[in-house]
mmCIF file of C-alpha atoms in Angstrom:
data_model
loop_
_atom_site.group_PDB
_atom_site.id
_atom_site.type_symbol
_atom_site.label_atom_id
_atom_site.label_comp_id
_atom_site.label_asym_id
_atom_site.label_seq_id
_atom_site.Cartn_x
_atom_site.Cartn_y
_atom_site.Cartn_z
ATOM 1 C CA MET A 1 -27.633 -9.364 -12.085
ATOM 2 C CA ALA A 2 -25.415 -6.334 -11.767
ATOM 3 C CA GLY A 3 -24.353 -4.285 -8.804
ATOM 4 C CA PHE A 4 -23.362 -5.521 -5.378
ATOM 5 C CA THR A 5 -24.724 -8.762 -3.976
ATOM 6 C CA ARG A 6 -23.965 -10.889 -0.955
ATOM 7 C CA GLU A 7 -22.967 -13.744 -3.212
ATOM 8 C CA HIS A 8 -19.263 -14.631 -3.312
ATOM 9 C CA ARG A 9 -17.710 -14.659 -6.752
ATOM 10 C CA ASP A 10 -16.464 -18.242 -6.449
ATOM 11 C CA ASP A 11 -19.999 -19.403 -5.691
ATOM 12 C CA ALA A 12 -21.644 -17.396 -8.493
ATOM 13 C CA HIS A 13 -23.766 -19.321 -10.968
ATOM 14 C CA ARG A 14 -23.649 -18.276 -14.617
ATOM 15 C CA LEU A 15 -26.730 -19.061 -16.642
ATOM 16 C CA SER A 16 -26.124 -20.206 -20.203
ATOM 17 C CA LEU A 17 -28.565 -18.774 -22.755
ATOM 18 C CA ASP A 18 -27.819 -21.399 -25.396
ATOM 19 C CA ASP A 19 -30.776 -23.503 -24.229
ATOM 20 C CA HIS A 20 -33.649 -21.040 -24.307
ATOM 21 C CA ALA A 21 -36.142 -23.371 -22.596
ATOM 22 C CA SER A 22 -33.807 -24.083 -19.664
ATOM 23 C CA ALA A 23 -32.890 -20.402 -19.358
ATOM 24 C CA ARG A 24 -36.573 -19.386 -19.321
ATOM 25 C CA GLU A 25 -37.335 -21.985 -16.647
ATOM 26 C CA ALA A 26 -34.405 -20.864 -14.472
ATOM 27 C CA LEU A 27 -35.359 -17.199 -14.744
ATOM 28 C CA THR A 28 -38.959 -18.024 -13.837
ATOM 29 C CA ARG A 29 -37.802 -19.853 -10.699
ATOM 30 C CA LEU A 30 -35.493 -16.941 -9.842
ATOM 31 C CA HIS A 31 -38.378 -14.474 -10.208
ATOM 32 C CA GLN A 32 -40.622 -16.606 -7.980
ATOM 33 C CA THR A 33 -37.884 -16.999 -5.344
ATOM 34 C CA ALA A 34 -37.341 -13.261 -5.319
ATOM 35 C CA GLN A 35 -41.043 -12.668 -4.730
ATOM 36 C CA ASP A 36 -41.082 -15.217 -1.899
ATOM 37 C CA CYS A 37 -38.110 -13.422 -0.280
ATOM 38 C CA GLN A 38 -39.661 -9.977 -0.899
ATOM 39 C CA THR A 39 -36.707 -8.869 -2.991
ATOM 40 C CA LYS A 40 -36.331 -7.572 -6.522
ATOM 41 C CA VAL A 41 -34.414 -8.930 -9.484
ATOM 42 C CA ILE A 42 -33.077 -6.115 -11.642
ATOM 43 C CA THR A 43 -31.400 -6.701 -14.962
ATOM 44 C CA SER A 44 -28.626 -4.432 -16.116
ATOM 45 C CA GLU A 45 -25.867 -4.242 -18.692
ATOM 46 C CA ARG A 46 -23.411 -3.264 -15.944
ATOM 47 C CA PRO A 47 -21.105 -6.145 -14.934
ATOM 48 C CA TYR A 48 -21.020 -7.441 -11.374
ATOM 49 C CA PHE A 49 -18.644 -5.276 -9.339
ATOM 50 C CA GLY A 50 -16.895 -8.294 -7.839
ATOM 51 C CA ASP A 51 -15.964 -9.481 -11.335
ATOM 52 C CA ILE A 52 -14.485 -6.039 -12.061
ATOM 53 C CA ALA A 53 -12.395 -6.163 -8.879
ATOM 54 C CA HIS A 54 -11.035 -9.613 -9.699
ATOM 55 C CA ALA A 55 -10.302 -8.595 -13.278
ATOM 56 C CA VAL A 56 -8.271 -5.635 -12.041
ATOM 57 C CA ALA A 57 -6.380 -7.813 -9.558
ATOM 58 C CA GLU A 58 -5.578 -10.454 -12.169
ATOM 59 C CA ALA A 59 -4.085 -7.794 -14.478
ATOM 60 C CA LEU A 60 -1.683 -6.448 -11.833
ATOM 61 C CA PRO A 61 1.865 -7.739 -11.270
ATOM 62 C CA GLY A 62 2.183 -10.342 -8.544
ATOM 63 C CA GLN A 63 -0.573 -12.048 -6.586
ATOM 64 C CA TRP A 64 -3.446 -9.984 -5.199
ATOM 65 C CA ASP A 65 -6.236 -11.010 -2.847
ATOM 66 C CA VAL A 66 -9.643 -9.372 -3.273
ATOM 67 C CA SER A 67 -12.109 -8.627 -0.482
ATOM 68 C CA ILE A 68 -15.555 -7.316 -1.423
ATOM 69 C CA GLU A 69 -17.050 -4.966 1.165
ATOM 70 C CA HIS A 70 -20.849 -4.596 1.353
ATOM 71 C CA TYR A 71 -22.565 -1.542 2.871
ATOM 72 C CA PRO A 72 -26.336 -2.187 3.052
ATOM 73 C CA ASP A 73 -27.033 1.376 4.172
ATOM 74 C CA GLY A 74 -24.868 2.836 1.410
ATOM 75 C CA THR A 75 -22.386 4.356 3.853
ATOM 76 C CA ILE A 76 -18.728 3.407 3.845
ATOM 77 C CA PRO A 77 -17.220 3.001 7.354
ATOM 78 C CA VAL A 78 -15.300 6.003 8.635
ATOM 79 C CA GLN A 79 -12.549 3.660 9.814
ATOM 80 C CA LEU A 80 -11.832 2.762 6.178
ATOM 81 C CA LEU A 81 -12.051 6.346 4.914
ATOM 82 C CA ASP A 82 -9.364 7.311 7.427
ATOM 83 C CA TRP A 83 -6.927 5.083 5.532
ATOM 84 C CA VAL A 84 -7.454 6.608 2.081
ATOM 85 C CA TRP A 85 -4.181 8.385 1.331
ATOM 86 C CA GLU A 86 -5.301 10.911 -1.289
ATOM 87 C CA ALA A 87 -8.114 13.240 -0.282
ATOM 88 C CA GLY A 88 -9.287 13.525 -3.885
ATOM 89 C CA PRO A 89 -11.940 11.953 -6.126
ATOM 90 C CA LEU A 90 -12.014 8.637 -4.310
ATOM 91 C CA LEU A 91 -12.483 10.050 -0.834
ATOM 92 C CA SER A 92 -15.022 12.620 -2.066
ATOM 93 C CA THR A 93 -17.055 9.918 -3.792
ATOM 94 C CA LEU A 94 -17.019 7.548 -0.837
ATOM 95 C CA SER A 95 -17.841 10.175 1.765
ATOM 96 C CA LYS A 96 -20.459 12.241 -0.074
ATOM 97 C CA SER A 97 -22.460 9.782 -2.160
ATOM 98 C CA ARG A 98 -24.220 6.507 -1.602
ATOM 99 C CA THR A 99 -21.705 3.681 -1.894
ATOM 100 C CA PRO A 100 -23.227 0.181 -1.735
ATOM 101 C CA GLY A 101 -19.812 -1.468 -1.587
ATOM 102 C CA ALA A 102 -16.143 -1.404 -2.421
ATOM 103 C CA ALA A 103 -13.235 -3.774 -2.904
ATOM 104 C CA ILE A 104 -9.869 -3.959 -1.162
ATOM 105 C CA LEU A 105 -7.000 -5.485 -3.136
ATOM 106 C CA ARG A 106 -3.970 -6.688 -1.160
ATOM 107 C CA ASP A 107 -0.641 -7.873 -2.550
ATOM 108 C CA GLY A 108 0.475 -9.524 0.698
ATOM 109 C CA GLY A 109 3.465 -7.194 1.002
ATOM 110 C CA GLY A 110 1.717 -4.226 2.599
ATOM 111 C CA THR A 111 0.252 -2.546 -0.503
ATOM 112 C CA GLU A 112 -3.515 -2.175 -0.402
ATOM 113 C CA LEU A 113 -5.776 -0.681 -3.064
ATOM 114 C CA LEU A 114 -9.345 0.536 -2.625
ATOM 115 C CA LEU A 115 -11.634 0.135 -5.635
ATOM 116 C CA ALA A 116 -15.086 1.704 -5.804
ATOM 117 C CA GLU A 117 -17.710 2.421 -8.436
ATOM 118 C CA ARG A 118 -18.942 5.971 -8.872
ATOM 119 C CA THR A 119 -22.699 5.574 -8.873
ATOM 120 C CA TRP A 120 -23.689 8.541 -11.034
ATOM 121 C CA ASP A 121 -21.533 7.738 -14.071
ATOM 122 C CA GLY A 122 -20.432 4.132 -13.553
ATOM 123 C CA ARG A 123 -16.708 4.924 -13.544
ATOM 124 C CA TYR A 124 -14.321 2.921 -11.400
ATOM 125 C CA LEU A 125 -12.064 4.715 -8.929
ATOM 126 C CA THR A 126 -8.904 3.091 -7.599
ATOM 127 C CA GLY A 127 -6.938 4.684 -4.790
ATOM 128 C CA ILE A 128 -4.303 3.478 -2.388
ATOM 129 C CA LEU A 129 -4.471 3.059 1.369
ATOM 130 C CA LEU A 130 -1.867 4.455 3.732
ATOM 131 C CA PRO A 131 0.883 2.044 4.778
ATOM 132 C CA SER A 132 0.572 0.687 8.282
ATOM 133 C CA PRO A 133 2.259 3.009 10.814
ATOM 134 C CA ASP A 134 3.658 -0.129 12.438
ATOM 135 C CA HIS A 135 6.198 -0.144 9.617
ATOM 136 C CA LEU A 136 6.403 3.410 8.282
ATOM 137 C CA ASN A 137 5.111 6.905 8.950
ATOM 138 C CA VAL A 138 4.272 8.687 5.686
ATOM 139 C CA THR A 139 3.450 12.358 5.201
ATOM 140 C CA GLY A 140 2.310 14.549 2.350
ATOM 141 C CA ALA A 141 -0.060 14.035 -0.548
ATOM 142 C CA GLY A 142 -0.600 10.485 -1.734
ATOM 143 C CA PRO A 143 -0.707 8.978 -5.230
ATOM 144 C CA ARG A 144 -3.516 10.274 -7.412
ATOM 145 C CA THR A 145 -6.673 8.231 -7.797
ATOM 146 C CA VAL A 146 -7.079 6.315 -11.055
ATOM 147 C CA VAL A 147 -10.424 6.973 -12.784
ATOM 148 C CA ALA A 148 -11.406 4.474 -15.488
ATOM 149 C CA THR A 149 -14.418 3.177 -17.391
ATOM 150 C CA THR A 150 -13.348 -0.483 -17.583
ATOM 151 C CA ALA A 151 -11.378 -2.989 -15.537
ATOM 152 C CA ARG A 152 -8.665 -3.025 -18.200
ATOM 153 C CA GLU A 153 -8.254 0.762 -18.026
ATOM 154 C CA ALA A 154 -8.244 0.666 -14.235
ATOM 155 C CA ALA A 155 -5.512 -1.996 -14.132
ATOM 156 C CA ALA A 156 -3.420 -0.131 -16.712
ATOM 157 C CA GLY A 157 -3.638 3.064 -14.662
ATOM 158 C CA VAL A 158 -2.692 1.247 -11.465
ATOM 159 C CA ARG A 159 0.322 -0.405 -13.124
ATOM 160 C CA SER A 160 1.651 2.687 -14.894
ATOM 161 C CA LEU A 161 0.749 5.464 -12.434
ATOM 162 C CA LEU A 162 -0.562 4.449 -9.038
ATOM 163 C CA LEU A 163 1.885 1.717 -8.003
ATOM 164 C CA PRO A 164 5.065 3.476 -9.232
ATOM 165 C CA SER A 165 4.012 6.679 -7.459
ATOM 166 C CA PHE A 166 3.231 4.755 -4.274
ATOM 167 C CA GLU A 167 6.555 2.916 -4.348
ATOM 168 C CA GLN A 168 8.517 6.141 -4.793
ATOM 169 C CA LEU A 169 6.625 7.970 -2.040
ATOM 170 C CA VAL A 170 7.199 5.065 0.344
ATOM 171 C CA HIS A 171 10.865 5.021 -0.657
ATOM 172 C CA LEU A 172 11.204 8.745 0.100
ATOM 173 C CA ALA A 173 9.428 8.213 3.435
ATOM 174 C CA ARG A 174 11.903 5.464 4.385
ATOM 175 C CA LEU A 175 14.782 7.725 3.407
ATOM 176 C CA ARG A 176 13.369 10.620 5.424
ATOM 177 C CA GLU A 177 12.709 8.485 8.503
ATOM 178 C CA ALA A 178 16.235 7.031 8.417
ATOM 179 C CA GLN A 179 17.694 10.535 8.082
ATOM 180 C CA GLU A 180 15.622 11.849 10.992
ATOM 181 C CA ASP A 181 16.951 9.065 13.215
ATOM 182 C CA LEU A 182 20.533 9.864 12.254
ATOM 183 C CA ASP A 183 20.038 13.604 12.735
ATOM 184 C CA TRP A 184 18.583 12.928 16.165
ATOM 185 C CA VAL A 185 21.425 10.766 17.468
ATOM 186 C CA HIS A 186 24.194 12.878 15.914
ATOM 187 C CA GLY A 187 22.661 16.098 17.197
ATOM 188 C CA ALA A 188 22.065 14.897 20.748
ATOM 189 C CA GLU A 189 24.361 15.789 23.618
ATOM 190 C CA PRO A 190 26.807 12.993 24.559
ATOM 191 C CA GLY A 191 25.326 10.674 27.168
ATOM 192 C CA THR A 192 21.757 11.895 26.679
ATOM 193 C CA VAL A 193 20.587 9.249 24.194
ATOM 194 C CA ASP A 194 18.335 6.676 25.815
ATOM 195 C CA ALA A 195 19.529 3.122 25.088
ATOM 196 C CA VAL A 196 16.009 1.834 24.372
ATOM 197 C CA GLU A 197 15.327 4.650 21.920
ATOM 198 C CA LEU A 198 18.688 4.094 20.281
ATOM 199 C CA ASP A 199 17.960 0.392 19.822
ATOM 200 C CA ALA A 200 14.585 1.284 18.301
ATOM 201 C CA ALA A 201 16.299 3.636 15.836
ATOM 202 C CA VAL A 202 18.774 0.926 14.830
ATOM 203 C CA ASP A 203 15.892 -1.520 14.398
ATOM 204 C CA ARG A 204 14.170 0.941 12.069
ATOM 205 C CA PHE A 205 17.419 1.273 10.144
ATOM 206 C CA LEU A 206 17.611 -2.516 9.737
ATOM 207 C CA ILE A 207 13.970 -2.607 8.590
ATOM 208 C CA HIS A 208 14.414 0.148 6.007
ATOM 209 C CA ALA A 209 17.894 -0.838 4.795
ATOM 210 C CA PRO A 210 16.912 -3.812 2.571
ATOM 211 C CA TYR A 211 14.297 -1.710 0.782
ATOM 212 C CA LEU A 212 16.697 1.199 0.324
ATOM 213 C CA LEU A 213 19.365 -1.153 -0.984
ATOM 214 C CA ALA A 214 16.987 -2.825 -3.417
ATOM 215 C CA ALA A 215 15.798 0.541 -4.738
ATOM 216 C CA THR A 216 19.384 1.690 -5.161
ATOM 217 C CA ARG A 217 20.452 -1.456 -6.999
ATOM 218 C CA ARG A 218 17.635 -1.222 -9.541
ATOM 219 C CA ALA A 219 17.701 2.558 -9.987
ATOM 220 C CA ALA A 220 19.164 4.235 -13.041
ATOM 221 C CA VAL A 221 19.119 7.905 -12.058
ATOM 222 C CA LYS A 222 22.918 8.058 -11.845
ATOM 223 C CA PRO A 223 25.673 5.396 -12.054
ATOM 224 C CA LEU A 224 27.447 4.692 -8.761
ATOM 225 C CA ALA A 225 31.132 5.302 -8.154
ATOM 226 C CA ALA A 226 33.328 2.522 -6.812
ATOM 227 C CA SER A 227 33.365 4.073 -3.320
ATOM 228 C CA GLU A 228 29.559 4.271 -3.331
ATOM 229 C CA THR A 229 29.236 0.660 -4.405
ATOM 230 C CA ALA A 230 31.593 -0.325 -1.569
ATOM 231 C CA VAL A 231 29.206 1.246 0.953
ATOM 232 C CA LEU A 232 26.324 -0.823 -0.402
ATOM 233 C CA VAL A 233 28.362 -4.025 -0.360
ATOM 234 C CA ARG A 234 29.363 -3.452 3.240
ATOM 235 C CA LEU A 235 25.751 -3.008 4.268
ATOM 236 C CA GLU A 236 24.633 -6.047 2.280
ATOM 237 C CA ILE A 237 27.192 -8.189 4.110
ATOM 238 C CA LEU A 238 25.885 -6.920 7.455
ATOM 239 C CA LEU A 239 22.268 -7.588 6.522
ATOM 240 C CA ALA A 240 23.083 -11.085 5.286
ATOM 241 C CA ARG A 241 24.864 -11.833 8.572
ATOM 242 C CA ALA A 242 21.956 -10.420 10.590
ATOM 243 C CA GLN A 243 19.507 -12.587 8.622
ATOM 244 C CA ALA A 244 21.647 -15.657 9.232
ATOM 245 C CA ASP A 245 21.681 -14.892 12.969
ATOM 246 C CA ALA A 246 17.910 -14.443 12.936
ATOM 247 C CA ASP A 247 17.436 -17.772 11.173
ATOM 248 C CA ALA A 248 19.725 -19.516 13.642
ATOM 249 C CA GLN A 249 18.126 -18.232 16.839
ATOM 250 C CA ALA A 250 15.075 -16.346 18.004
ATOM 251 C CA VAL A 251 17.064 -13.636 19.779
ATOM 252 C CA PRO A 252 19.776 -11.865 17.730
ATOM 253 C CA ALA A 253 23.277 -12.043 19.141
ATOM 254 C CA GLN A 254 24.499 -8.946 20.968
ATOM 255 C CA GLY A 255 27.534 -8.852 18.688
ATOM 256 C CA GLY A 256 25.292 -8.515 15.623
ATOM 257 C CA THR A 257 23.382 -5.686 17.259
ATOM 258 C CA ASP A 258 26.601 -3.878 18.164
ATOM 259 C CA GLU A 259 27.891 -4.305 14.619
ATOM 260 C CA ALA A 260 24.690 -2.859 13.179
ATOM 261 C CA LEU A 261 24.881 0.096 15.568
ATOM 262 C CA ALA A 262 28.518 0.747 14.720
ATOM 263 C CA LEU A 263 27.868 0.619 10.989
ATOM 264 C CA TRP A 264 24.797 2.826 11.320
ATOM 265 C CA LEU A 265 26.659 5.506 13.247
ATOM 266 C CA GLU A 266 29.795 5.312 11.099
ATOM 267 C CA ALA A 267 28.432 4.859 7.590
ATOM 268 C CA GLY A 268 24.760 5.832 7.866
ATOM 269 C CA GLU A 269 25.270 9.255 6.304
ATOM 270 C CA ASP A 270 27.322 7.770 3.460
ATOM 271 C CA LEU A 271 24.673 5.141 2.840
ATOM 272 C CA LEU A 272 21.811 7.630 2.701
ATOM 273 C CA GLY A 273 23.881 9.836 0.437
ATOM 274 C CA VAL A 274 24.425 6.939 -1.961
ATOM 275 C CA VAL A 275 20.706 6.096 -1.909
ATOM 276 C CA ARG A 276 19.765 9.698 -2.713
ATOM 277 C CA THR A 277 22.309 9.895 -5.497
ATOM 278 C CA ALA A 278 20.968 6.742 -7.130
ATOM 279 C CA THR A 279 17.228 7.060 -6.538
ATOM 280 C CA VAL A 280 16.143 10.663 -6.034
ATOM 281 C CA SER A 281 15.928 12.978 -9.010
ATOM 282 C CA PRO A 282 16.507 16.748 -8.545
ATOM 283 C CA ALA A 283 12.813 17.386 -9.130
ATOM 284 C CA GLU A 284 11.874 15.254 -6.118
ATOM 285 C CA GLY A 285 13.902 17.190 -3.598
ATOM 286 C CA PRO A 286 17.369 18.251 -2.480
ATOM 287 C CA SER A 287 20.179 15.697 -2.370
ATOM 288 C CA ARG A 288 20.478 16.242 1.373
ATOM 289 C CA PRO A 289 18.114 18.016 3.812
ATOM 290 C CA ALA A 290 19.201 21.510 4.765
ATOM 291 C CA VAL A 291 21.536 21.566 7.764
ATOM 292 C CA THR A 292 20.131 23.163 10.884
ATOM 293 C CA THR A 293 21.993 24.379 13.941
ATOM 294 C CA ALA A 294 19.238 23.312 16.304
ATOM 295 C CA THR A 295 19.290 19.859 17.875
ATOM 296 C CA PRO A 296 16.801 17.711 15.937
ATOM 297 C CA PRO A 297 13.935 16.332 18.026
ATOM 298 C CA LYS A 298 13.805 12.625 18.713
ATOM 299 C CA PRO A 299 11.780 11.011 15.898
ATOM 300 C CA PRO A 300 8.564 9.281 16.938
ATOM 301 C CA ALA A 301 8.650 5.527 17.192
ATOM 302 C CA ALA A 302 6.922 3.670 14.407
ATOM 303 C CA VAL A 303 3.969 2.481 16.433
ATOM 304 C CA ALA A 304 0.367 1.932 15.436
ATOM 305 C CA ALA A 305 -1.835 4.997 15.275
ATOM 306 C CA ALA A 306 -5.451 5.173 16.382
ATOM 307 C CA ARG A 307 -6.682 4.153 12.940
ATOM 308 C CA THR A 308 -7.761 0.582 12.428
ATOM 309 C CA ARG A 309 -8.939 -1.216 9.352
#
């Protein structure tokens, strides 16, 4: 049977056609059971959608979990549509046509893909869901939806286009959020910065820093000078010490917090400059946001928005 069913993939039974008599008997029982349950058995050359979703997941780097969503009324929940990053083919298909189901693929590290089948031509659409605002606030257009006719094509498009675009957009969002925090504290009047808000900004810096460092280390846009490498090494030492403190006790030591704050205020601009130099090409934006004479507003805390999924 093709299409969406309520049967889990791991529990699916595959009927061998090698023994014609046994196959005929099994199909007869299936037909009778369907009549007793007042349902229909429809044969189709289209593969089961759950198998497509698992095939895509298995062809992606890393480990991905697959959740099959069923929509008996053919309507995808609005709560899920709110999380689709690109308002393009995927969102249009899910919101304007009957959609019996979809699949969500999760890598366990915060990346989530939405896979759906376009009913009128059988093509598979793969888009990406917005990152959780608990960790990052992203803005702007999202990665383009991958449109494919097979699971192999879908996985190839996700690997070569969707995931790299997503990773770079998230990287730029981390860079922007870190810069906004620095602009806020450096542009504020002395004595006006709330201690709680300052601690939250430093916490965001410590959350983003490992990702920014990793992106910088693996980037090849431009080789780093010795002074730029020294900035990265200094931050890596701080992060390693902070991780050791976290492993040793539930509450970080005040000294570690003060050290992180001092480094952030002293070398934050240098660090972000090094990250831009190594990871941001000229086509993606200026090397440093334009300087403004106005005091930057306090950036919003990275807290959960009204969306849920």
